[in-house]
mmCIF file of C-alpha atoms and ligand atoms in Angstrom:
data_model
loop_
_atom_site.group_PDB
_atom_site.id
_atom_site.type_symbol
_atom_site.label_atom_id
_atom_site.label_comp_id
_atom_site.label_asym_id
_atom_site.label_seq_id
_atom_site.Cartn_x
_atom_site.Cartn_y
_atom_site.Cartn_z
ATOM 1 C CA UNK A 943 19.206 -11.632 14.403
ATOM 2 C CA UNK A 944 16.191 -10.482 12.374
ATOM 3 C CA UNK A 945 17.289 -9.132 8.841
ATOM 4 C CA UNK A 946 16.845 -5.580 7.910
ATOM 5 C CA UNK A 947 13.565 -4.757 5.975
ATOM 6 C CA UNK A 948 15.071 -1.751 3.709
ATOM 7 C CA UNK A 949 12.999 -2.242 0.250
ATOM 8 C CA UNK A 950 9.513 -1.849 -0.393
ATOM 9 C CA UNK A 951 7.288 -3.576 -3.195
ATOM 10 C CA UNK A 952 4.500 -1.276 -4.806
ATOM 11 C CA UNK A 953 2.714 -3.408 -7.191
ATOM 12 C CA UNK A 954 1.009 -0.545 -9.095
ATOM 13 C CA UNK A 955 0.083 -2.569 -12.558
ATOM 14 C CA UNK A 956 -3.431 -3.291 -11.785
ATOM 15 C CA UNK A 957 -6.101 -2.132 -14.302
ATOM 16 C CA UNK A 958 -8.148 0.048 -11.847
ATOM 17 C CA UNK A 959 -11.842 -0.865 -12.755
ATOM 18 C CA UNK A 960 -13.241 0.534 -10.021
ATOM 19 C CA UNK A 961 -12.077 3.931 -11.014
ATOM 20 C CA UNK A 962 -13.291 4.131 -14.397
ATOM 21 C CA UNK A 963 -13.159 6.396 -16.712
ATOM 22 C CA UNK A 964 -10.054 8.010 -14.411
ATOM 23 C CA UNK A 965 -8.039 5.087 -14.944
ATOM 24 C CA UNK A 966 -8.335 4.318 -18.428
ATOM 25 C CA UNK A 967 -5.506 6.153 -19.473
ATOM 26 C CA UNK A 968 -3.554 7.146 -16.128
ATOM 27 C CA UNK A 969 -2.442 4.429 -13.053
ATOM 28 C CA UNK A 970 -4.792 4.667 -10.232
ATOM 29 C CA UNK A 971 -2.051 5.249 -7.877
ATOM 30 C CA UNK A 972 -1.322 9.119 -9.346
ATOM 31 C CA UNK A 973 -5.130 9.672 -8.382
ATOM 32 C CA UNK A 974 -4.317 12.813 -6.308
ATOM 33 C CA UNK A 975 -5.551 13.306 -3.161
ATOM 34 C CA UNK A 976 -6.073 16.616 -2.598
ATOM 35 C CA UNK A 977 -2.649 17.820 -4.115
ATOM 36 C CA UNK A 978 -0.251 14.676 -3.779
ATOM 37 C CA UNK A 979 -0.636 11.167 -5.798
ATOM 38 C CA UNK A 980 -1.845 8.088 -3.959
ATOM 39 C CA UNK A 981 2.010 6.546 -4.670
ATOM 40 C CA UNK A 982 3.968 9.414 -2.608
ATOM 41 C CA UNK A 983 1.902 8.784 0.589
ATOM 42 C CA UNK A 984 2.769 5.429 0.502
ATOM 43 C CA UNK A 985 6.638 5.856 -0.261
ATOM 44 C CA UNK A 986 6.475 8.725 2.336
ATOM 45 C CA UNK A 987 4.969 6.419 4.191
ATOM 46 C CA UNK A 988 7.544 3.854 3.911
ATOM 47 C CA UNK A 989 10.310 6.344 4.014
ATOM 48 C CA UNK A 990 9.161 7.291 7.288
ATOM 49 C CA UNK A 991 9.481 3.417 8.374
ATOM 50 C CA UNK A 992 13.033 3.489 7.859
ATOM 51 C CA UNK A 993 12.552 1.924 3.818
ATOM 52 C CA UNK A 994 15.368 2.964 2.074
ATOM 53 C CA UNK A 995 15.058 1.638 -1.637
ATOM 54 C CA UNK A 996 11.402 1.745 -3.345
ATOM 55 C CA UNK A 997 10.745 -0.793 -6.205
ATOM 56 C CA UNK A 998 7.605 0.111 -8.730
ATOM 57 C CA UNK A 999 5.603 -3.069 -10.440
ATOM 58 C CA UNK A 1000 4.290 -1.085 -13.175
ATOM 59 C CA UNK A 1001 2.165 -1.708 -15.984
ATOM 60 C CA UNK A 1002 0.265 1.159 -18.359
ATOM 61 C CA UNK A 1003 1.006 4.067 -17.284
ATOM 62 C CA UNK A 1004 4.654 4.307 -16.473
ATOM 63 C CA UNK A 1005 5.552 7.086 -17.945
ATOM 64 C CA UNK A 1006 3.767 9.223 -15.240
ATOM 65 C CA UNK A 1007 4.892 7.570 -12.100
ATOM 66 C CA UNK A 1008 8.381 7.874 -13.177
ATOM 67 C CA UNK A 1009 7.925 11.302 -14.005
ATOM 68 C CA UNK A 1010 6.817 12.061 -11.009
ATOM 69 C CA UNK A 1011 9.436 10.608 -8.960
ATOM 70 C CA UNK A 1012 12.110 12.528 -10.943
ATOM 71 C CA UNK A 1013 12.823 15.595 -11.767
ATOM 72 C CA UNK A 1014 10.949 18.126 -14.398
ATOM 73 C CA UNK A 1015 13.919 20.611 -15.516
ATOM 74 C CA UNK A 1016 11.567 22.887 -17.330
ATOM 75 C CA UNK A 1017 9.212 23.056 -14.911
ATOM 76 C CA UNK A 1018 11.736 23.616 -11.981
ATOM 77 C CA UNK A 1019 13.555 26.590 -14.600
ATOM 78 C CA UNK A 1020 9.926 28.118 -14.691
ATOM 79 C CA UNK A 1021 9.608 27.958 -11.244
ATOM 80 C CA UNK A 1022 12.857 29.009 -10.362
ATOM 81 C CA UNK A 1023 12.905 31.960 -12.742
ATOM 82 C CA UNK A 1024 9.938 33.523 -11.162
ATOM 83 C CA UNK A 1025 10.892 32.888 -7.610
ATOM 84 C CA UNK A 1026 8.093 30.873 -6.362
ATOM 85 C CA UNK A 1027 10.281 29.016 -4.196
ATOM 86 C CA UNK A 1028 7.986 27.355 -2.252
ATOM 87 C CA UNK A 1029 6.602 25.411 -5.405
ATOM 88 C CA UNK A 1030 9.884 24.418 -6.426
ATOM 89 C CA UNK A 1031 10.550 22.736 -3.107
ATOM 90 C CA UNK A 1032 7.278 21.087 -3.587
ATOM 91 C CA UNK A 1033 8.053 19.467 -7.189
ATOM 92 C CA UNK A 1034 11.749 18.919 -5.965
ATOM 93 C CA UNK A 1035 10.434 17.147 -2.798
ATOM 94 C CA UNK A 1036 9.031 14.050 -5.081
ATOM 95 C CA UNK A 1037 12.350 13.976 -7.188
ATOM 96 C CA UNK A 1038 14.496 13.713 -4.174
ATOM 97 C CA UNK A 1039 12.135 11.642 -2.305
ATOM 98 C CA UNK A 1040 13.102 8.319 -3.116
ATOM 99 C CA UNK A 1041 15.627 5.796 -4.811
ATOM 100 C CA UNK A 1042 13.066 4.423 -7.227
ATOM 101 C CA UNK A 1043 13.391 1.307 -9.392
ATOM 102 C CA UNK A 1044 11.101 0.224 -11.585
ATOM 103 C CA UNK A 1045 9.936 -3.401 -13.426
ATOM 104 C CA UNK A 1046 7.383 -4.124 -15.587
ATOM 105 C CA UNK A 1047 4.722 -7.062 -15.411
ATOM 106 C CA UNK A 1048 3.113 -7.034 -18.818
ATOM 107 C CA UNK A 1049 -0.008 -8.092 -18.174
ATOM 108 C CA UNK A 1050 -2.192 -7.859 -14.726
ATOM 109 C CA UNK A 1051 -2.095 -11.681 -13.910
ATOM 110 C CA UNK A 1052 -2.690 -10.905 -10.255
ATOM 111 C CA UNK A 1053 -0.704 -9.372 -7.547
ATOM 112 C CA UNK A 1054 0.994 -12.747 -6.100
ATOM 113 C CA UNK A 1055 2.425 -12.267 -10.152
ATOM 114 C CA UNK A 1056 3.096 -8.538 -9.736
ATOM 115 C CA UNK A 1057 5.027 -9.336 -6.519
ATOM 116 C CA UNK A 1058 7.128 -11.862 -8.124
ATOM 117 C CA UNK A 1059 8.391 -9.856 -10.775
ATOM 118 C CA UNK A 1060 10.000 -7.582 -8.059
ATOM 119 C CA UNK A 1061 12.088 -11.288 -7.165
ATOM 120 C CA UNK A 1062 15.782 -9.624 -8.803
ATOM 121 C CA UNK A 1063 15.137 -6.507 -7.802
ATOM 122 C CA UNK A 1064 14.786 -7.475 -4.004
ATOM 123 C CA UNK A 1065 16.973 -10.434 -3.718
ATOM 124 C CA UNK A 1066 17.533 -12.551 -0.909
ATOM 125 C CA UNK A 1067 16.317 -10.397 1.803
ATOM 126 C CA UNK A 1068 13.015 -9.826 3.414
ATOM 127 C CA UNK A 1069 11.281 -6.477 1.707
ATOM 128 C CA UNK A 1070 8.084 -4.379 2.555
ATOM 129 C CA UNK A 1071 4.856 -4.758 -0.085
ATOM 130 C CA UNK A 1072 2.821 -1.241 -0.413
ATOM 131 C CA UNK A 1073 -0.849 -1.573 -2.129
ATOM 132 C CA UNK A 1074 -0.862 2.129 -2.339
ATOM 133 C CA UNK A 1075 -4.413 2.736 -2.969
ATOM 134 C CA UNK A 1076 -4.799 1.961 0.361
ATOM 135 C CA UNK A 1077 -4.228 4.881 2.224
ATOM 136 C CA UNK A 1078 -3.409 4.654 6.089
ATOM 137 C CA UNK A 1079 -3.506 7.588 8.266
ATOM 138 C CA UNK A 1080 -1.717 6.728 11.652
ATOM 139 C CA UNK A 1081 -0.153 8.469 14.039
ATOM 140 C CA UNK A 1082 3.182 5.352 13.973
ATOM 141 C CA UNK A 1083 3.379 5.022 9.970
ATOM 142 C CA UNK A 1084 1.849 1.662 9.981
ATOM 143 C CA UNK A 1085 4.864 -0.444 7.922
ATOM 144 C CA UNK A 1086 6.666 1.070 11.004
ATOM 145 C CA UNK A 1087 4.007 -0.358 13.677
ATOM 146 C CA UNK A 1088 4.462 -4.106 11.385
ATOM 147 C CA UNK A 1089 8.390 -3.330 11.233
ATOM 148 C CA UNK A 1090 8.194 -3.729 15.110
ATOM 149 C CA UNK A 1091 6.213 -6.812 14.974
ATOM 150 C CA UNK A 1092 8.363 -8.328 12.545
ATOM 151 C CA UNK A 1093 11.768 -7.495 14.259
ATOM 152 C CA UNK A 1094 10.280 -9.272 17.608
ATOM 153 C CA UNK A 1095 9.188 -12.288 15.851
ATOM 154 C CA UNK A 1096 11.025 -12.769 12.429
ATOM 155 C CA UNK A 1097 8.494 -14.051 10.720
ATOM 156 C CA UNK A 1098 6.239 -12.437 8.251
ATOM 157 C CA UNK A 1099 3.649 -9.845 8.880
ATOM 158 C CA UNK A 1100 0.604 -9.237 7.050
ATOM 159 C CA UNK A 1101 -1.716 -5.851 8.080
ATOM 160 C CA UNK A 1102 -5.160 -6.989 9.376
ATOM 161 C CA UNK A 1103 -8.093 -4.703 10.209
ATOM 162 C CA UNK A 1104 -11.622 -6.017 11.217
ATOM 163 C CA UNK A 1105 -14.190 -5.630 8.740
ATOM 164 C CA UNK A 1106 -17.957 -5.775 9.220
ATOM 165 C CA UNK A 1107 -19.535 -9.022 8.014
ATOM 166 C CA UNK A 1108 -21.355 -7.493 5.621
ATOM 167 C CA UNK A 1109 -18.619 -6.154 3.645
ATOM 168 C CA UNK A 1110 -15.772 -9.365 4.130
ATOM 169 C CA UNK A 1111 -16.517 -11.227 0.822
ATOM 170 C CA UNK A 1112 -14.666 -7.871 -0.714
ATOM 171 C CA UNK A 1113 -11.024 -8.808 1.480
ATOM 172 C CA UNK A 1114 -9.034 -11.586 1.555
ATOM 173 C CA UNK A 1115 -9.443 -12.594 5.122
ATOM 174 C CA UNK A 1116 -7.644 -15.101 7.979
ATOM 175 C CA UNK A 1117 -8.085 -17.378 10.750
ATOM 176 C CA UNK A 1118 -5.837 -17.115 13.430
ATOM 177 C CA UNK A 1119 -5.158 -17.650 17.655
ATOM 178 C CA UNK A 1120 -4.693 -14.197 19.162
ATOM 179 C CA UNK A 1121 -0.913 -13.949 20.539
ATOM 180 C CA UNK A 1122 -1.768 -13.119 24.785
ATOM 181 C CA UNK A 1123 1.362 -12.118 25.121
ATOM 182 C CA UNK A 1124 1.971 -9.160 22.530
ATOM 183 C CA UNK A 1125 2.974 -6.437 24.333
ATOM 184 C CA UNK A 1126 3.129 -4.083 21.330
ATOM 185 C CA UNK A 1127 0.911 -1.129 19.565
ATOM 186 C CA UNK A 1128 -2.220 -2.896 18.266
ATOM 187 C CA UNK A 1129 -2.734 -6.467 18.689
ATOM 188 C CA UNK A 1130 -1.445 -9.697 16.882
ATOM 189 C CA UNK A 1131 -2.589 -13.303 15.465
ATOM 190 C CA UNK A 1132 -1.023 -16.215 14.463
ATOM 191 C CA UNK A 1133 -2.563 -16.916 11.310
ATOM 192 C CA UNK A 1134 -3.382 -20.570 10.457
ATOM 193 C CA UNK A 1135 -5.673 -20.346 7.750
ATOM 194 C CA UNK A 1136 -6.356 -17.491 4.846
ATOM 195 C CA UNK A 1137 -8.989 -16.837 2.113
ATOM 196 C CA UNK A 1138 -9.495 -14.442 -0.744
ATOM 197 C CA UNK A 1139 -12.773 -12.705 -0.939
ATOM 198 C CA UNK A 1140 -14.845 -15.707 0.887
ATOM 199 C CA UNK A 1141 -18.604 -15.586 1.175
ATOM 200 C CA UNK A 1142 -19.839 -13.742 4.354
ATOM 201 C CA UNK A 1143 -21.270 -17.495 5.476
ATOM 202 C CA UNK A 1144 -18.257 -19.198 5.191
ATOM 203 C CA UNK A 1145 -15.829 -16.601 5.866
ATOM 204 C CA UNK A 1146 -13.517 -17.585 8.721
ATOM 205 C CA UNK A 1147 -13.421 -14.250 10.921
ATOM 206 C CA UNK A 1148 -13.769 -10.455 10.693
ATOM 207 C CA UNK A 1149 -10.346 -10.016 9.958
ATOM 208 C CA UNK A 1150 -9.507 -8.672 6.271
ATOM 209 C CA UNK A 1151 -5.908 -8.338 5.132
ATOM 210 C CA UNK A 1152 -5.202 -4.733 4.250
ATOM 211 C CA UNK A 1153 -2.446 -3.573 1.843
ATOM 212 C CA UNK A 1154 0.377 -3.305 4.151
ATOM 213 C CA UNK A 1155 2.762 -6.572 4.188
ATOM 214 C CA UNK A 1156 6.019 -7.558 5.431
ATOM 215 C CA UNK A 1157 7.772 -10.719 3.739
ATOM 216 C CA UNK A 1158 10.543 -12.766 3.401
ATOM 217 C CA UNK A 1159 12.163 -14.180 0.112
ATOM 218 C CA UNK A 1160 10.635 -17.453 0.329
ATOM 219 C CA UNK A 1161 7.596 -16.083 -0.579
ATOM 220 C CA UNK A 1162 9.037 -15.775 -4.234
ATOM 221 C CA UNK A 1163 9.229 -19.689 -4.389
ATOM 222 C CA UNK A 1164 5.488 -20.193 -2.739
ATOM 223 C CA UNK A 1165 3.777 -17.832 -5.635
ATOM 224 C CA UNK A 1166 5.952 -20.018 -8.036
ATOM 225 C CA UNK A 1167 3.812 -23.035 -6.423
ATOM 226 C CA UNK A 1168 0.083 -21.843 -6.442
ATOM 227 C CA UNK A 1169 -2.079 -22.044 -9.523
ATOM 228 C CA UNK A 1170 -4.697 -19.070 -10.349
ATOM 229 C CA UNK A 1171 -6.893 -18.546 -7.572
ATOM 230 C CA UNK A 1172 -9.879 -16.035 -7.529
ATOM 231 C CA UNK A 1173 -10.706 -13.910 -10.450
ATOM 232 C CA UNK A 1174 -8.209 -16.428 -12.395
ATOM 233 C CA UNK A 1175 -5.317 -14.830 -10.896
ATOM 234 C CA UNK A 1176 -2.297 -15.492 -9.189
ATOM 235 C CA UNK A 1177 -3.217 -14.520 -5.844
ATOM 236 C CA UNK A 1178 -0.366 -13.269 -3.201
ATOM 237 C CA UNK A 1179 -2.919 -14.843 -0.168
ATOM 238 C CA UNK A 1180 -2.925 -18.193 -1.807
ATOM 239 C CA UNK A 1181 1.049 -17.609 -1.664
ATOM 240 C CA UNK A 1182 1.234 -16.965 1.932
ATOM 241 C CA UNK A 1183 -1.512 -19.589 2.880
ATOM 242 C CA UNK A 1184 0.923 -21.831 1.144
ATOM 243 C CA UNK A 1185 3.691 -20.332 3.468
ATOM 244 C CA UNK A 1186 1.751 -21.253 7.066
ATOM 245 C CA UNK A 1187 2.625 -24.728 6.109
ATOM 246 C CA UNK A 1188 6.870 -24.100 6.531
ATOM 247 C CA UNK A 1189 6.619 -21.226 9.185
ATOM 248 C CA UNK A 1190 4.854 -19.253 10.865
ATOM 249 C CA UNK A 1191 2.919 -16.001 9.739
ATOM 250 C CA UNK A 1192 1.421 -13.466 11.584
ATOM 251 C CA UNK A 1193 -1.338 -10.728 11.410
ATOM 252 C CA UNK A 1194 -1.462 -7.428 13.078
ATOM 253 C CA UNK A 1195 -4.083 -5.434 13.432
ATOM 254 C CA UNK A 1196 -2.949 -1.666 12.929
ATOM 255 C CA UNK A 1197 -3.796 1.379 14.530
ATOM 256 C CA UNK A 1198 -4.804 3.608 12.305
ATOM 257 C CA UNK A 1199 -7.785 4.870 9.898
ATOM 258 C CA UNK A 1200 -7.814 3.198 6.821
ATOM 259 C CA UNK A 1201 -9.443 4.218 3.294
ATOM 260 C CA UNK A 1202 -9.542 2.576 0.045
ATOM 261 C CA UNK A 1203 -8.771 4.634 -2.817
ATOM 262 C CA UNK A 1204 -9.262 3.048 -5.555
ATOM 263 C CA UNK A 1205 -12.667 2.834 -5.002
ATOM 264 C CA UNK A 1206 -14.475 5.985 -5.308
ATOM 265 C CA UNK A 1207 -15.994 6.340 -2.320
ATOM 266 C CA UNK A 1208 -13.066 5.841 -0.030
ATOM 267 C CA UNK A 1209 -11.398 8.162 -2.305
ATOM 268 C CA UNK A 1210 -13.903 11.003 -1.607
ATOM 269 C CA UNK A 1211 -13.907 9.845 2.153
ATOM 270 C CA UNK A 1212 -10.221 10.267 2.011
ATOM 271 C CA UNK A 1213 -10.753 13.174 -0.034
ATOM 272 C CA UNK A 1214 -12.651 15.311 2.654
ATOM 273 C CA UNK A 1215 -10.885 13.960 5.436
ATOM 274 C CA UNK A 1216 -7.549 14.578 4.225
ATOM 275 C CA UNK A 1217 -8.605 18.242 3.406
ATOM 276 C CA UNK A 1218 -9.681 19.143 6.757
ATOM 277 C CA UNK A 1219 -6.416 18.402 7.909
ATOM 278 C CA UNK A 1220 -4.251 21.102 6.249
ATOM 279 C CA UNK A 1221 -3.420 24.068 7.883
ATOM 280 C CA UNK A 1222 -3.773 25.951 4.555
ATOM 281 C CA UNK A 1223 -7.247 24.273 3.220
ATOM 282 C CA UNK A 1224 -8.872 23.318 6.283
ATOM 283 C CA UNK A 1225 -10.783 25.833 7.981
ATOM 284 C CA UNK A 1226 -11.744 27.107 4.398
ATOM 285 C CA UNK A 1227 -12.883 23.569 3.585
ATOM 286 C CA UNK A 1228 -14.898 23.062 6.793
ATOM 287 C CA UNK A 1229 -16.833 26.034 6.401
ATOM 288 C CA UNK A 1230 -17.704 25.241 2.780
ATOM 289 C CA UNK A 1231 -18.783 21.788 4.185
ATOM 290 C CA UNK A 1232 -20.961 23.391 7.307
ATOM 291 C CA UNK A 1233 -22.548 25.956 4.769
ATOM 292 C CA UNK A 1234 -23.978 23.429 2.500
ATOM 293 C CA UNK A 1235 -24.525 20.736 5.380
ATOM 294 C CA UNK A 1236 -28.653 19.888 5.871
HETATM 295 P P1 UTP B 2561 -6.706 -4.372 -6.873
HETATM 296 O O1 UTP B 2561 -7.331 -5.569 -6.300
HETATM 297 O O2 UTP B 2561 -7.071 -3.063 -6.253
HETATM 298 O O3 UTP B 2561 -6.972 -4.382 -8.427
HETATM 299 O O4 UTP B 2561 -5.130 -4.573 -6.801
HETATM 300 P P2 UTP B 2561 -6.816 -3.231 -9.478
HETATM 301 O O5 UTP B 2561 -6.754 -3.858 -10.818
HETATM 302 O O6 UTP B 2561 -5.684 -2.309 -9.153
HETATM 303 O O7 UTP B 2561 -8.143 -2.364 -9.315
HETATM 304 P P3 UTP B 2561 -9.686 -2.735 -9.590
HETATM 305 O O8 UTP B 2561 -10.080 -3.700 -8.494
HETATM 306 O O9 UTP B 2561 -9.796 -3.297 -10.968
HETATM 307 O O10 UTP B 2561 -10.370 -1.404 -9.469
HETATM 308 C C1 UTP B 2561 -4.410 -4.411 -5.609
HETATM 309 C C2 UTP B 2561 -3.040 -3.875 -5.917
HETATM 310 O O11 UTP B 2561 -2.314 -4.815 -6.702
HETATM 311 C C3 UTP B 2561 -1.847 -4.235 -7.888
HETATM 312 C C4 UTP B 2561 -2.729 -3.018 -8.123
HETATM 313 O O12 UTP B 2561 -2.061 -2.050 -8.885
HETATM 314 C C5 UTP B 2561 -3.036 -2.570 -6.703
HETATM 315 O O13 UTP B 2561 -1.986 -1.778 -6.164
HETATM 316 N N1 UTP B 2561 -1.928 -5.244 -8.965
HETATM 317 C C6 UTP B 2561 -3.041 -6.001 -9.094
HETATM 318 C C7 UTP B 2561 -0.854 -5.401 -9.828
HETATM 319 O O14 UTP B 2561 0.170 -4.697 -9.715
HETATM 320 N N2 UTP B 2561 -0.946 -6.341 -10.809
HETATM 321 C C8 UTP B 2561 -2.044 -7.132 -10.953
HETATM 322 O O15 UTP B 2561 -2.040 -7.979 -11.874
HETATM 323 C C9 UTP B 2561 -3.111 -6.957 -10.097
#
C-alpha cells in the first residue's frame, strides 16, 4: 500500500532576480496576482489535493509570508468594527487556511538545498514539493492529477509539460519511454535520464519539468550525494537523476495552463488572464482591454 502524501514542500528562499526591483525587499512568492499572493494559490492548491500540513523554506522575507498565513488582530478589529464582513472573511480565509510550518535555509544554495532543509520537518514519509511561482490553472488541481499517478505506481512523480525547442535550455528537462498503458488524466513517462537547463542541441526531448513534484524520503539522502550542479548550486534534478539509478521515477504531463510568475511576463500573462476570470473584475476588465485593443 502506497503511503499517504499529506505535506507539501514550498521552497520559497530563492533571491528572485528576475523580478527585480519587486523582489529586493519582499519574497517573490507574495507577488499578488490580482488580489491574492503567488504562495496561497499554491497552498490552496495543495489543500484542494487533499495536503494537509504546509512546510515554508524561507529565506529574506519571512516576516511577510508568515504574516500572511496568520492572523492580523488589528486589522480584523478594524474590519470587524465597521462591519465589512465580507473583508474580514477574506483576511481570515488566509489565517485559517493552512497548518503552516516554517524553516529557514540561510543562504540560496539551490533548491535540491532548500528541499533538504524541509528533511525534519517531513520525516520519513513521502511529501508534495510546490515551486509556487509557478502558477497552474487546471480544472483537477494538478498535485491532485500527480497524487493519482503516484498512488497507482508508488514511485515518484515529477510534473512535465512540453516546451518549444526554442525555449528548453531555460527548464530542466528528461528523457523517458512513454507508459502505453496509462489509463489516467494526461499522459505519463518513465524517466531514464534528466538535465538542468541543457542546450537546445543537446537537449534530450521537449519535455521540461515544471514546479509540481511528488517524492519520497530517499530523496533527502540523494541531494546529500550530488555536488553543485548548474549555476553552482545544489540542484533537486541532479538529486532525482541520481534516484533513476535505485527506482523508478516517473513524469506526467499535466493538464492544465501553466504560467511562470516569477518572470514578468508570465506574471502579466497570468495577470490578465486571471482577471478575466472573476465574476466581480471580469467583464469590467475585458472591456478596458477591447477599448484600448488595435
Ligand atoms: P528559481 O529558479 O525560480 O530561482 O527557483 P529564484 O532565485 O527564486 O528566482 P530567479 O530565477 O533569481 O528570478 C525555483 C524555486 O526554488 C526556490 C525559489 O524560491 C523558487 O520557489 N529556491 C531556489 C529556494 O528556495 N532556494 C534556493 O536556493 C533556490
Amino acid at each position: 500500500m502506497t503511503a499517504k502524501v499529506r505535506k507539501a514542500v514550498f521552497p520559497a528562499a530563492g533571491l528572485g532576480t528576475r523580478f527585480l526591483p519587486a523582489t529586493k525587499a519582499m519574497p517573490k512568492e507574495m507577488l499578488p496576482l490580482v488580489d491574492k499572493p503567488l504562495i496561497q494559490y499554491g497552498v490552496e492548491e495543495s489543500l484542494a489535493s487533499g495536503i494537509e500540513k504546509v512546510i515554508i523554506v524561507t529565506g529574506r522575507g519571512k516576516a511577510a509570508m508568515e504574516d500572511h498565513f496568520d492572523h492580523s488582530f488589528e486589522l480584523e478589529h478594524h474590519l470587524e468594527a465597521r462591519g465589512k464582513t465580507a473583508l474580514l472573511a477574506t483576511a481570515r480565509h488566509a489565517a485559517n487556511l493552512a497548518d503552516v510550518s516554517y524553516v529557514r535555509q540561510k543562504q540560496a544554495l539551490g533548491l535540491g538545498h532548500a528541499v533538504l532543509r524541509s528533511r525534519e520537518l517531513v520525516g520519513n514519509e513521502p511529501f508534495a514539493v510546490v515551486l509556487s511561482d509557478d502558477i497552474i490553472d487546471a480544472e483537477v488541481p494538478v498535485l491532485l492529477q500527480m497524487l493519482e499517478v503516484y498512488e497507482k505506481y508508488n514511485a515518484p512523480v515529477v510534473a512535465l509539460m512540453k516546451v518549444p525547442r526554442e525555449r528548453i535550455s531555460a527548464y530542466g528537462v528528461v528523457a523517458g519511454e512513454a507508459v502505453a498503458d496509462y489509463s489516467g488524466r494526461g499522459s505519463l513517462f518513465r524517466i531514464t535520464d534528466m538535465v538542468e537547463k541543457p542546450k537546445a542541441e543537446v537537449a534530450p526531448s521537449n519535455l521540461a519539468i515544471i514546479g509540481r513534484y511528488i517524492l519520497t524520503p530517499d530523496i533527502f539522502s540523494a541531494i546529500e550525494n550530488i555536488t553543485p550542479g548548474s549555476g553552482g548550486e545544489l540542484q533537486l534534478t541532479d538529486a532525482i537523476k541520481l534516484l533513476l539509478k535505485s527506482r523508478p521515477v516517473y513524469g506526467y504531463v499535466f493538464e492544465g495552463t501553466r504560467y511562470d510568475a516569477g518572470d514578468k511576463q508570465g506574471f502579466l500573462q497570468a495577470t490578465v488572464e486571471f482577471a478575466l476570470k472573476r465574476e466581480d473584475l471580469g467583464p469590467e476588465f475585458r472591456a478596458y482591454l477591447n477599448s484600448r485593443a488595435l
